Short mmCIF file of C-alpha atoms in Angstrom, two decimals:
data_model
loop_
_atom_site.label_atom_id
_atom_site.label_comp_id
_atom_site.label_asym_id
_atom_site.label_seq_id
_atom_site.Cartn_x
_atom_site.Cartn_y
_atom_site.Cartn_z
CA MET W 1 138.91 45.43 114.12
CA GLU W 2 136.14 42.73 113.88
CA VAL W 3 137.52 39.24 113.22
CA SER W 4 136.40 37.88 109.80
CA GLN W 5 133.87 35.09 110.16
CA LYS W 6 135.76 33.20 107.40
CA ILE W 7 138.70 33.06 109.33
CA VAL W 8 136.77 31.67 112.26
CA ASP W 9 135.03 29.23 110.11
CA TYR W 10 138.25 28.10 108.78
CA ALA W 11 139.80 27.68 112.28
CA ILE W 12 136.79 25.56 113.58
CA TRP W 13 136.93 23.50 110.41
CA TYR W 14 140.63 22.74 110.66
CA TYR W 15 140.38 22.10 114.39
CA LEU W 16 137.36 19.59 114.05
CA LYS W 17 139.25 17.83 111.09
CA TYR W 18 142.72 17.49 112.48
CA TYR W 19 142.24 18.07 116.25
CA PRO W 20 145.69 19.97 116.50
CA SER W 21 147.16 21.37 119.63
CA LYS W 22 146.26 24.98 120.40
CA LYS W 23 149.78 26.02 119.39
CA ALA W 24 149.68 24.15 116.19
CA LEU W 25 146.28 25.70 115.20
CA GLU W 26 147.74 29.21 116.10
CA ASN W 27 150.83 28.41 113.83
CA LYS W 28 148.36 27.38 111.08
CA LEU W 29 146.22 30.55 111.34
CA PHE W 30 149.35 32.58 110.93
CA GLU W 31 150.54 30.53 108.02
CA LYS W 32 147.18 30.88 106.38
CA PHE W 33 146.27 34.37 107.13
CA GLY W 34 149.03 36.20 108.85
CA PRO W 35 150.90 39.31 107.69
CA ASN W 36 153.19 37.27 105.14
CA SER W 37 150.40 35.02 103.88
CA GLU W 38 148.90 35.07 100.30
CA LYS W 39 145.60 35.99 101.98
CA ALA W 40 146.93 39.05 103.91
CA LYS W 41 145.86 41.46 101.04
CA ILE W 42 142.13 40.05 101.70
CA TYR W 43 142.02 40.04 105.49
CA GLY W 44 144.70 42.48 106.30
CA GLY W 45 147.19 39.91 107.83
CA ILE W 46 145.90 38.90 111.24
CA GLY W 47 148.12 39.56 114.19
CA GLN W 48 148.51 37.82 117.81
CA GLU W 49 145.60 39.82 119.08
CA THR W 50 143.40 38.31 116.44
CA VAL W 51 144.52 34.89 116.82
CA ASP W 52 144.20 35.02 120.58
CA GLU W 53 140.69 36.14 120.28
CA ILE W 54 139.75 33.34 117.86
CA LEU W 55 141.23 30.61 120.12
CA ASN W 56 140.34 32.02 123.60
CA GLN W 57 137.03 33.48 122.69
CA LYS W 58 135.24 32.27 119.52
CA MET W 59 136.40 28.74 119.88
CA ALA W 60 136.44 28.61 123.70
CA SER W 61 133.62 26.23 123.97
CA ILE W 62 135.22 23.95 121.10
CA ILE W 63 138.72 23.66 122.08
CA SER W 64 139.65 20.91 124.62
CA GLU W 65 143.49 20.60 124.84
CA GLU W 66 143.56 18.10 127.54
CA GLU W 67 140.81 15.80 126.02
CA VAL W 68 142.61 15.79 122.62
CA ALA W 69 146.03 15.20 123.98
CA ARG W 70 144.65 12.22 125.98
CA ALA W 71 142.87 10.81 123.01
CA LYS W 72 146.18 10.97 120.92
CA ILE W 73 148.18 9.43 123.61
CA LYS W 74 145.73 6.71 124.01
CA ASN W 75 145.69 5.90 120.43
CA TYR W 76 149.66 5.82 120.39
CA VAL W 77 149.56 3.28 123.29
CA GLU W 78 146.92 1.22 121.52
CA LYS W 79 149.40 1.04 118.49
CA ASN W 80 151.90 -0.29 120.96
CA LYS W 81 154.27 2.81 120.62
CA ASN W 82 156.94 3.19 123.33
CA VAL W 83 157.19 6.44 125.75
CA SER W 84 159.82 8.12 123.73
CA TYR W 85 157.86 7.68 120.53
CA ILE W 86 154.72 9.05 122.21
CA LYS W 87 156.60 12.07 123.72
CA SER W 88 158.38 13.14 120.65
CA LYS W 89 155.17 12.83 118.46
CA MET W 90 153.20 15.01 121.14
CA PHE W 91 155.88 17.30 121.43
CA GLN W 92 156.14 17.65 117.47
CA LYS W 93 152.39 18.41 117.49
CA LYS W 94 153.17 21.38 119.99
CA PHE W 95 151.22 19.93 122.95
CA GLU W 96 152.87 21.29 126.16
CA LYS W 97 155.32 19.06 127.78
CA GLU W 98 153.85 19.38 131.12
CA LEU W 99 150.49 18.25 129.89
CA VAL W 100 151.65 15.26 128.08
CA LEU W 101 153.64 14.04 131.05
CA GLU W 102 150.75 14.61 133.43
CA ILE W 103 148.49 12.46 131.12
CA LEU W 104 151.18 9.86 130.87
CA GLU W 105 151.47 9.67 134.70
CA LYS W 106 148.02 10.01 135.56
CA GLU W 107 146.51 7.63 132.96
CA PHE W 108 149.28 5.05 132.55
CA ASP W 109 151.57 5.55 135.58
CA PHE W 110 154.39 5.26 132.90
CA GLU W 111 157.12 5.81 135.60
CA ASN W 112 156.32 2.63 136.98
CA ASN W 113 154.73 0.43 134.36
CA SER W 114 155.49 -0.62 130.72
CA LEU W 115 153.01 0.77 128.12
CA LEU W 116 153.71 -2.09 125.85
CA SER W 117 151.00 -4.53 125.22
CA GLU W 118 152.32 -8.23 125.60
CA SER W 119 150.35 -9.64 122.81
CA LYS W 120 151.14 -7.07 120.27
CA LEU W 121 154.94 -7.00 121.36
CA ARG W 122 154.93 -10.80 120.98
CA ASN W 123 153.66 -10.48 117.38
CA GLN W 124 156.11 -7.91 116.51
CA ILE W 125 158.90 -9.77 117.85
CA LEU W 126 157.87 -12.96 116.32
CA ALA W 127 157.55 -11.25 112.91
CA LEU W 128 161.15 -9.91 113.26
CA LYS W 129 162.63 -13.20 114.20
CA GLN W 130 160.96 -14.79 110.99
CA ASN W 131 162.47 -11.91 109.00
CA GLY W 132 165.82 -13.01 110.25
CA LYS W 133 166.61 -10.57 112.91
CA SER W 134 168.82 -11.45 115.89
CA LYS W 135 167.80 -11.60 119.46
CA ASN W 136 170.26 -8.64 120.20
CA TYR W 137 168.65 -6.54 117.23
CA ILE W 138 165.13 -6.93 118.67
CA ARG W 139 166.31 -6.31 122.14
CA ARG W 140 168.02 -2.89 121.01
CA LYS W 141 164.80 -2.06 118.97
CA PHE W 142 162.30 -2.42 121.81
CA LEU W 143 164.23 -2.02 125.14
CA GLU W 144 164.53 1.68 125.98
CA ARG W 145 163.16 1.69 129.48
CA LYS W 146 163.84 -0.37 132.59
CA GLN W 147 160.02 -0.60 132.97
CA ASP W 148 159.88 -2.58 129.66
CA LYS W 149 162.67 -4.94 130.38
CA GLU W 150 161.03 -7.82 132.35
CA LEU W 151 158.36 -7.89 129.51
CA ILE W 152 160.72 -7.83 126.59
CA GLU W 153 163.17 -10.39 127.89
CA GLY W 154 160.40 -12.80 128.94
CA ILE W 155 159.16 -12.84 125.33
CA LEU W 156 162.52 -13.05 123.80
CA GLU W 157 163.32 -15.90 125.87
CA ASP W 158 160.35 -17.82 124.84
CA ILE W 159 160.60 -17.03 121.25
CA PHE W 160 164.27 -17.68 120.94
CA LYS W 161 164.24 -20.76 123.22
CA ASP W 162 165.72 -22.98 120.48
CA GLY W 163 168.42 -20.57 119.69
CA GLU W 164 169.33 -18.30 116.59
CA PHE W 165 171.12 -20.96 114.35
CA GLU W 166 168.26 -20.90 111.76
CA ASN W 167 168.34 -17.18 111.60
CA ILE W 168 172.15 -16.75 111.33
CA LEU W 169 172.21 -19.40 108.58
CA LYS W 170 169.44 -17.31 106.77
CA GLU W 171 171.39 -14.09 107.05
CA TYR W 172 174.72 -15.85 106.26
CA GLU W 173 173.39 -17.20 103.01
CA LYS W 174 171.82 -13.71 102.02
CA ILE W 175 175.17 -12.07 102.74
CA LYS W 176 177.29 -14.63 101.05
CA GLN W 177 175.40 -14.19 97.67
CA LYS W 178 176.97 -10.83 97.61
CA GLY W 179 180.42 -12.23 96.85
CA LEU W 180 182.04 -10.67 100.02
CA ASP W 181 184.97 -12.32 101.87
CA LYS W 182 184.58 -14.07 105.15
CA GLN W 183 185.90 -11.26 107.15
CA LYS W 184 183.29 -8.95 105.69
CA ILE W 185 180.55 -11.42 106.14
CA PHE W 186 181.56 -12.01 109.75
CA GLN W 187 181.49 -8.30 110.22
CA LYS W 188 178.12 -7.99 108.88
CA LEU W 189 176.50 -10.60 110.94
CA PHE W 190 178.25 -9.37 114.09
CA ALA W 191 176.63 -5.93 113.43
CA LYS W 192 173.43 -7.53 113.06
CA GLY W 193 173.59 -8.59 116.78
CA PHE W 194 174.58 -12.30 116.45
CA SER W 195 177.13 -13.62 118.69
CA TYR W 196 180.57 -14.35 118.02
CA ASP W 197 180.54 -18.08 118.83
CA ASP W 198 177.37 -18.65 116.61
CA ILE W 199 178.69 -16.94 113.56
CA LYS W 200 181.72 -18.83 113.97
CA GLN W 201 179.84 -22.08 114.03
CA VAL W 202 177.74 -21.37 111.15
CA MET W 203 180.59 -20.11 108.90
CA LYS W 204 182.70 -23.28 109.96
CA ASP W 205 179.80 -25.41 108.89
#
């Protein structure tokens, strides 16, 4: 049975608008035109053979899985996303694991280097500090790989060179307004990553 041109046109439109992975586009076509879709009565409910023909023949000159995957990964890197975030997002989008890891290795040497931008990371850490976050909280948020450790620790040491007293005091005053007893306040501050000695000092003052 000849493939409806309307289905092919939709597939091309969807691909050029969203640049999904090949697998994600396949899923979309089944959702839109498959046997259980609303349009099945009109188009007969396309099956795997028809979808394969659309993707591998009709759209062979349009689909470029590797280029699309590379562009999406570069976009995440430019947004200063870490490796686990990038892999998670790419796998959610149905890109093949081998392809994603190959691009990360060839383009960014991710096994040996940090993908984080120092200037962007510094701004992010500074914003968190200004929002009252502790050094330990920020460290836990960003430090997921040994390749990132030197960069993150260097920025933390610089930004927190005067200590955390101001941040602890800010959080202490905020929590104290909730009417909690001292033990609860201490527990909340400790859970936020502030050190035992610093918390005791602030609460004593």
